CSV table of C-alpha atoms in Angstrom, one decimal:
chain,number,residue,atom,x,y,z
A,154,UNK,CA,0.0,0.0,0.0
A,155,UNK,CA,1.3,3.5,-0.8
A,156,UNK,CA,2.2,5.2,2.5
A,157,UNK,CA,2.6,8.9,3.3
A,158,UNK,CA,5.9,9.5,1.3
A,159,UNK,CA,4.4,7.8,-1.8
A,160,UNK,CA,1.2,9.9,-1.6
A,161,UNK,CA,3.3,13.1,-0.9
A,162,UNK,CA,5.5,12.2,-4.0
A,163,UNK,CA,2.4,11.8,-6.1
A,164,UNK,CA,1.1,15.1,-4.8
A,165,UNK,CA,4.3,17.0,-5.7
A,166,UNK,CA,4.4,15.4,-9.2
A,167,UNK,CA,0.7,16.2,-10.0
A,168,UNK,CA,0.3,19.6,-8.5
A,169,UNK,CA,2.2,21.5,-11.3
A,170,UNK,CA,0.3,19.4,-13.9
A,171,UNK,CA,-3.2,19.7,-12.6
A,172,UNK,CA,-3.6,23.0,-10.6
A,173,UNK,CA,-5.5,25.5,-12.7
A,174,UNK,CA,-6.7,22.8,-15.2
A,175,UNK,CA,-10.4,22.4,-16.1
A,176,UNK,CA,-11.9,18.9,-16.0
A,177,UNK,CA,-13.7,18.5,-19.4
A,178,UNK,CA,-15.4,15.3,-18.5
A,179,UNK,CA,-15.2,12.2,-16.2
A,180,UNK,CA,-15.4,8.6,-17.3
A,181,UNK,CA,-16.2,5.9,-14.8
A,182,UNK,CA,-15.3,2.5,-16.2
A,183,UNK,CA,-15.8,1.0,-12.7
A,184,UNK,CA,-18.6,2.7,-10.9
A,185,UNK,CA,-17.8,0.9,-7.6
A,186,UNK,CA,-14.8,3.2,-7.2
A,187,UNK,CA,-17.1,6.1,-6.4
A,188,UNK,CA,-18.3,6.2,-2.8
A,189,UNK,CA,-21.0,8.9,-2.6
A,190,UNK,CA,-24.8,9.4,-2.8
A,191,UNK,CA,-25.8,9.0,-6.4
A,192,UNK,CA,-22.6,7.2,-7.1
A,193,UNK,CA,-20.9,7.6,-10.5
A,194,UNK,CA,-23.5,9.5,-12.4
A,195,UNK,CA,-23.6,12.3,-9.8
A,196,UNK,CA,-19.8,12.3,-9.6
A,197,UNK,CA,-19.4,12.7,-13.3
A,198,UNK,CA,-22.0,15.4,-13.6
A,199,UNK,CA,-20.6,17.5,-10.7
A,200,UNK,CA,-17.0,17.4,-11.7
A,201,UNK,CA,-17.5,18.1,-15.4
A,202,UNK,CA,-16.6,21.7,-16.2
A,203,UNK,CA,-14.9,22.4,-12.9
A,204,UNK,CA,-11.4,23.7,-12.4
A,205,UNK,CA,-8.9,22.1,-10.1
A,206,UNK,CA,-7.7,25.0,-7.9
A,207,UNK,CA,-5.4,23.1,-5.5
A,208,UNK,CA,-4.1,19.7,-4.4
A,209,UNK,CA,-3.2,18.7,-0.9
A,210,UNK,CA,-2.8,15.7,1.3
A,211,UNK,CA,-4.2,14.4,4.6
A,212,UNK,CA,-2.3,11.3,5.7
A,213,UNK,CA,-2.6,8.8,2.8
A,214,UNK,CA,-5.5,10.7,1.2
A,215,UNK,CA,-5.0,12.9,-1.8
A,216,UNK,CA,-7.4,15.8,-2.2
A,217,UNK,CA,-8.2,17.8,-5.3
A,218,UNK,CA,-10.1,21.0,-4.5
A,219,UNK,CA,-12.4,22.3,-7.2
A,220,UNK,CA,-13.6,25.9,-7.9
A,221,UNK,CA,-17.1,24.9,-7.0
A,222,UNK,CA,-16.0,24.2,-3.4
A,223,UNK,CA,-16.3,20.4,-3.9
A,224,UNK,CA,-13.3,18.2,-3.1
A,225,UNK,CA,-12.3,14.9,-4.8
A,226,UNK,CA,-10.8,12.6,-2.1
A,227,UNK,CA,-8.7,9.7,-3.4
A,228,UNK,CA,-7.4,6.8,-1.4
A,229,UNK,CA,-5.2,4.4,-3.3
A,230,UNK,CA,-5.5,1.4,-0.8
A,231,UNK,CA,-3.3,-1.6,-1.8
A,232,UNK,CA,-2.7,-1.2,-5.5
A,233,UNK,CA,-4.2,2.1,-6.7
A,234,UNK,CA,-2.2,4.3,-9.0
A,235,UNK,CA,-2.7,7.7,-10.5
A,236,UNK,CA,-1.3,7.9,-14.1
A,237,UNK,CA,-1.0,11.2,-15.9
A,238,UNK,CA,-1.4,10.6,-19.6
A,239,UNK,CA,-0.3,13.7,-21.5
A,240,UNK,CA,-1.9,12.5,-24.8
A,241,UNK,CA,-5.1,11.2,-23.2
A,242,UNK,CA,-5.7,8.8,-26.0
A,243,UNK,CA,-5.8,5.2,-24.8
A,244,UNK,CA,-7.4,4.0,-21.6
A,245,UNK,CA,-5.0,2.3,-19.2
A,246,UNK,CA,-5.2,-1.4,-18.2
A,247,UNK,CA,-7.3,-1.8,-15.0
A,248,UNK,CA,-8.5,1.8,-15.3
A,249,UNK,CA,-11.4,2.7,-13.0
A,250,UNK,CA,-11.9,6.4,-13.4
A,251,UNK,CA,-10.5,9.0,-15.9
A,252,UNK,CA,-10.6,12.8,-15.7
A,253,UNK,CA,-10.1,14.4,-19.1
A,254,UNK,CA,-8.5,17.8,-18.9
A,255,UNK,CA,-8.5,20.9,-21.0
A,256,UNK,CA,-5.6,21.3,-23.4
A,257,UNK,CA,-5.3,17.6,-23.7
A,258,UNK,CA,-4.2,15.1,-21.1
A,259,UNK,CA,-6.0,12.7,-18.8
A,260,UNK,CA,-5.6,11.8,-15.1
A,261,UNK,CA,-6.3,8.0,-14.9
A,262,UNK,CA,-7.1,6.1,-11.7
A,263,UNK,CA,-5.8,2.6,-12.2
A,264,UNK,CA,-6.3,-0.2,-9.6
A,265,UNK,CA,-5.4,-3.8,-10.0
A,266,UNK,CA,-7.3,-5.1,-6.9
A,267,UNK,CA,-10.1,-2.5,-7.2
A,268,UNK,CA,-9.9,-1.5,-3.5
A,269,UNK,CA,-9.1,2.2,-3.9
A,270,UNK,CA,-11.9,4.8,-3.5
A,271,UNK,CA,-13.0,8.3,-4.6
A,272,UNK,CA,-15.3,10.6,-2.7
A,273,UNK,CA,-16.8,13.9,-3.8
A,274,UNK,CA,-17.5,16.0,-0.7
A,275,UNK,CA,-17.7,19.6,0.4
A,276,UNK,CA,-15.1,19.2,3.1
A,277,UNK,CA,-12.6,16.3,3.2
A,278,UNK,CA,-12.0,16.8,6.8
A,279,UNK,CA,-15.6,15.8,7.6
A,280,UNK,CA,-15.3,12.4,6.1
A,281,UNK,CA,-15.6,9.9,9.0
A,282,UNK,CA,-12.4,8.1,8.0
A,283,UNK,CA,-10.4,11.3,8.0
A,284,UNK,CA,-12.0,12.5,11.2
A,285,UNK,CA,-10.8,9.3,12.9
A,286,UNK,CA,-7.2,9.8,11.9
A,287,UNK,CA,-4.4,10.4,14.4
A,288,UNK,CA,-1.9,13.2,14.2
A,289,UNK,CA,0.3,13.7,11.1
A,290,UNK,CA,3.9,12.9,12.2
A,291,UNK,CA,5.3,15.6,10.0
A,292,UNK,CA,3.1,18.3,11.4
A,293,UNK,CA,4.9,20.9,13.6
A,294,UNK,CA,2.5,20.3,16.5
A,295,UNK,CA,3.5,16.6,16.7
A,296,UNK,CA,6.3,16.7,19.3
A,297,UNK,CA,8.2,14.0,21.2
A,298,UNK,CA,6.3,14.9,24.3
A,299,UNK,CA,3.0,14.4,22.5
A,300,UNK,CA,4.2,11.1,21.2
A,301,UNK,CA,5.1,10.0,24.8
A,302,UNK,CA,1.7,11.1,26.1
A,303,UNK,CA,0.0,9.0,23.3
A,304,UNK,CA,2.1,6.0,24.2
A,305,UNK,CA,1.4,6.2,28.0
A,306,UNK,CA,-0.9,3.4,29.2
A,307,UNK,CA,-0.9,1.6,25.8
A,308,UNK,CA,-0.2,-2.1,26.2
A,309,UNK,CA,-0.2,-3.0,22.5
A,310,UNK,CA,3.1,-3.7,20.7
A,311,UNK,CA,4.8,-0.7,19.3
A,312,UNK,CA,5.0,-1.6,15.6
A,313,UNK,CA,1.2,-2.3,15.0
A,314,UNK,CA,0.4,0.7,17.1
A,315,UNK,CA,2.5,2.9,14.8
A,316,UNK,CA,0.6,1.5,11.8
A,317,UNK,CA,-2.8,2.2,13.4
A,318,UNK,CA,-4.0,5.2,11.5
A,319,UNK,CA,-6.1,6.3,14.5
A,320,UNK,CA,-2.9,6.5,16.5
A,321,UNK,CA,-0.6,8.1,13.9
A,322,UNK,CA,-1.6,8.9,10.4
A,323,UNK,CA,0.4,7.9,7.4
A,324,UNK,CA,2.8,5.1,8.5
A,325,UNK,CA,2.5,1.6,7.0
A,326,UNK,CA,4.7,-1.5,7.2
A,327,UNK,CA,7.7,-0.2,5.4
A,328,UNK,CA,8.2,3.0,7.3
A,329,UNK,CA,7.3,1.5,10.7
A,330,UNK,CA,10.1,-1.1,10.3
A,331,UNK,CA,12.6,1.5,9.2
A,332,UNK,CA,11.7,4.0,11.9
A,333,UNK,CA,12.0,1.4,14.7
A,334,UNK,CA,15.4,0.3,13.5
A,335,UNK,CA,16.5,4.0,13.3
A,336,UNK,CA,15.3,4.5,16.8
A,337,UNK,CA,16.8,1.3,18.2
A,338,UNK,CA,13.5,0.0,19.5
A,339,UNK,CA,12.4,-3.6,19.1
A,340,UNK,CA,9.1,-3.9,17.2
A,341,UNK,CA,7.6,-6.3,19.8
A,342,UNK,CA,8.1,-3.8,22.7
A,343,UNK,CA,4.9,-2.8,24.6
A,344,UNK,CA,4.2,0.8,23.9
A,345,UNK,CA,3.8,1.8,27.6
A,346,UNK,CA,7.4,0.7,28.3
A,347,UNK,CA,8.9,3.3,25.9
A,348,UNK,CA,10.8,5.9,28.0
A,349,UNK,CA,10.9,9.6,27.3
A,350,UNK,CA,14.4,9.3,25.9
A,351,UNK,CA,13.2,6.5,23.5
A,352,UNK,CA,10.1,8.5,22.6
A,353,UNK,CA,12.5,11.3,21.5
A,354,UNK,CA,14.5,8.9,19.4
A,355,UNK,CA,11.3,7.4,17.9
A,356,UNK,CA,9.9,10.9,17.1
A,357,UNK,CA,13.1,11.8,15.3
A,358,UNK,CA,13.3,8.5,13.5
A,359,UNK,CA,9.7,8.6,12.2
A,360,UNK,CA,10.1,12.0,10.8
A,361,UNK,CA,13.6,11.2,9.4
A,362,UNK,CA,12.4,8.1,7.5
A,363,UNK,CA,9.3,9.7,6.1
A,364,UNK,CA,11.3,12.7,4.8
A,365,UNK,CA,13.9,10.3,3.4
A,366,UNK,CA,11.1,8.4,1.7
A,367,UNK,CA,9.9,11.6,0.1
A,368,UNK,CA,13.4,12.6,-0.9
A,369,UNK,CA,13.8,9.2,-2.8
A,370,UNK,CA,10.3,9.5,-4.5
A,371,UNK,CA,8.8,6.7,-2.4
A,372,UNK,CA,9.4,3.0,-2.4
A,373,UNK,CA,8.5,0.9,-5.4
A,374,UNK,CA,8.4,-2.6,-3.8
A,375,UNK,CA,5.4,-3.9,-5.7
A,376,UNK,CA,2.9,-1.8,-7.7
A,377,UNK,CA,3.7,1.7,-6.7
A,378,UNK,CA,4.7,4.0,-9.6
A,379,UNK,CA,4.9,7.8,-9.9
A,380,UNK,CA,2.3,9.4,-12.2
A,381,UNK,CA,4.7,9.4,-15.1
A,382,UNK,CA,5.3,5.6,-14.7
A,383,UNK,CA,8.8,6.0,-13.1
A,384,UNK,CA,9.7,4.1,-9.9
A,385,UNK,CA,10.6,5.4,-6.5
A,386,UNK,CA,14.1,4.7,-5.1
A,387,UNK,CA,13.6,4.4,-1.4
A,388,UNK,CA,13.8,0.6,-1.6
A,389,UNK,CA,17.5,1.1,-2.5
A,390,UNK,CA,18.0,2.7,0.9
A,391,UNK,CA,16.2,0.2,3.1
A,392,UNK,CA,18.1,-0.7,6.3
A,393,UNK,CA,15.9,-3.5,7.5
A,394,UNK,CA,12.7,-3.9,5.5
A,395,UNK,CA,12.7,-6.9,3.3
A,396,UNK,CA,16.4,-7.6,4.1
A,397,UNK,CA,16.1,-10.8,6.2
A,398,UNK,CA,19.5,-12.4,6.6
A,399,UNK,CA,21.4,-9.4,5.3
A,400,UNK,CA,23.8,-7.6,7.7
A,401,UNK,CA,22.5,-4.8,9.8
A,402,UNK,CA,24.1,-1.6,8.4
A,403,UNK,CA,24.8,-0.5,12.0
A,404,UNK,CA,26.4,-3.5,13.6
A,405,UNK,CA,26.6,-6.3,11.0
A,406,UNK,CA,24.2,-8.7,12.8
A,407,UNK,CA,21.9,-10.6,10.4
A,408,UNK,CA,18.5,-8.9,10.1
A,409,UNK,CA,15.7,-11.1,11.5
A,410,UNK,CA,12.2,-11.6,10.1
A,411,UNK,CA,9.2,-12.4,12.3
A,412,UNK,CA,5.4,-11.9,12.1
A,413,UNK,CA,3.9,-9.2,14.3
A,414,UNK,CA,0.1,-8.7,14.1
A,415,UNK,CA,0.1,-10.6,10.8
A,416,UNK,CA,2.7,-8.4,9.1
A,417,UNK,CA,6.2,-9.3,8.1
A,418,UNK,CA,8.5,-7.5,10.5
A,419,UNK,CA,12.3,-6.9,10.1
A,420,UNK,CA,14.7,-5.9,12.9
A,421,UNK,CA,18.2,-6.2,14.3
A,422,UNK,CA,18.3,-8.2,17.6
A,423,UNK,CA,21.5,-6.5,18.6
A,424,UNK,CA,20.7,-2.8,17.9
A,425,UNK,CA,17.0,-2.8,18.8
A,426,UNK,CA,16.0,-3.3,22.4
């Protein structure tokens, strides 16, 4: 699943291409992608003729704000992709929704497993799924002290807690693995045992790996691609994720792989306590 750095990369790639462009028409090859009253017919009617005035992100959600005040809210889920087709001629394989733009060009929502969603709403922040999100770890107000307060009294293991979008918005399996290694914290630790010093390290580590992911254009481990079809490069900088048996870059100990809450988990038994 694309995580925060992948969505941020998509946002940065698309913003100069889409901001100020008029949507000539919308085609819904797969109406089940549209999650709103009236479904695809209402969606296509309301977006046709509108202008995209801004793009922004909330956690893993990408939001296109229109000049009518409506907002298109996209969540890519497991295999969703946004493809910018400058010619706008041929539909893409597994295409679900296409927005045809003035001056040529089409934004295509492609989704192999058909789990991604689009909403058309007046205020994305009022969507129940977005209202339920935890803090954005890159927001200035998210401090180490706030993280420590959130951890206090939590008896769940730290890695699945970091991946819980109601606790912290935007982290998935890749970045949780990398952040815990960077912080020197074992993924099976109970959250309430994290000390203030460890919370500071974890706070720095989460922000560091997310920014590093953005700097590398995201991680293309499976289906993720940037809107122009190019791959991200963060997978070339992994320290533990998907590196079972390889030496830890810090101490040389072989990286271990275990299952935690049903997800493949990678860590160094020497560096992470």
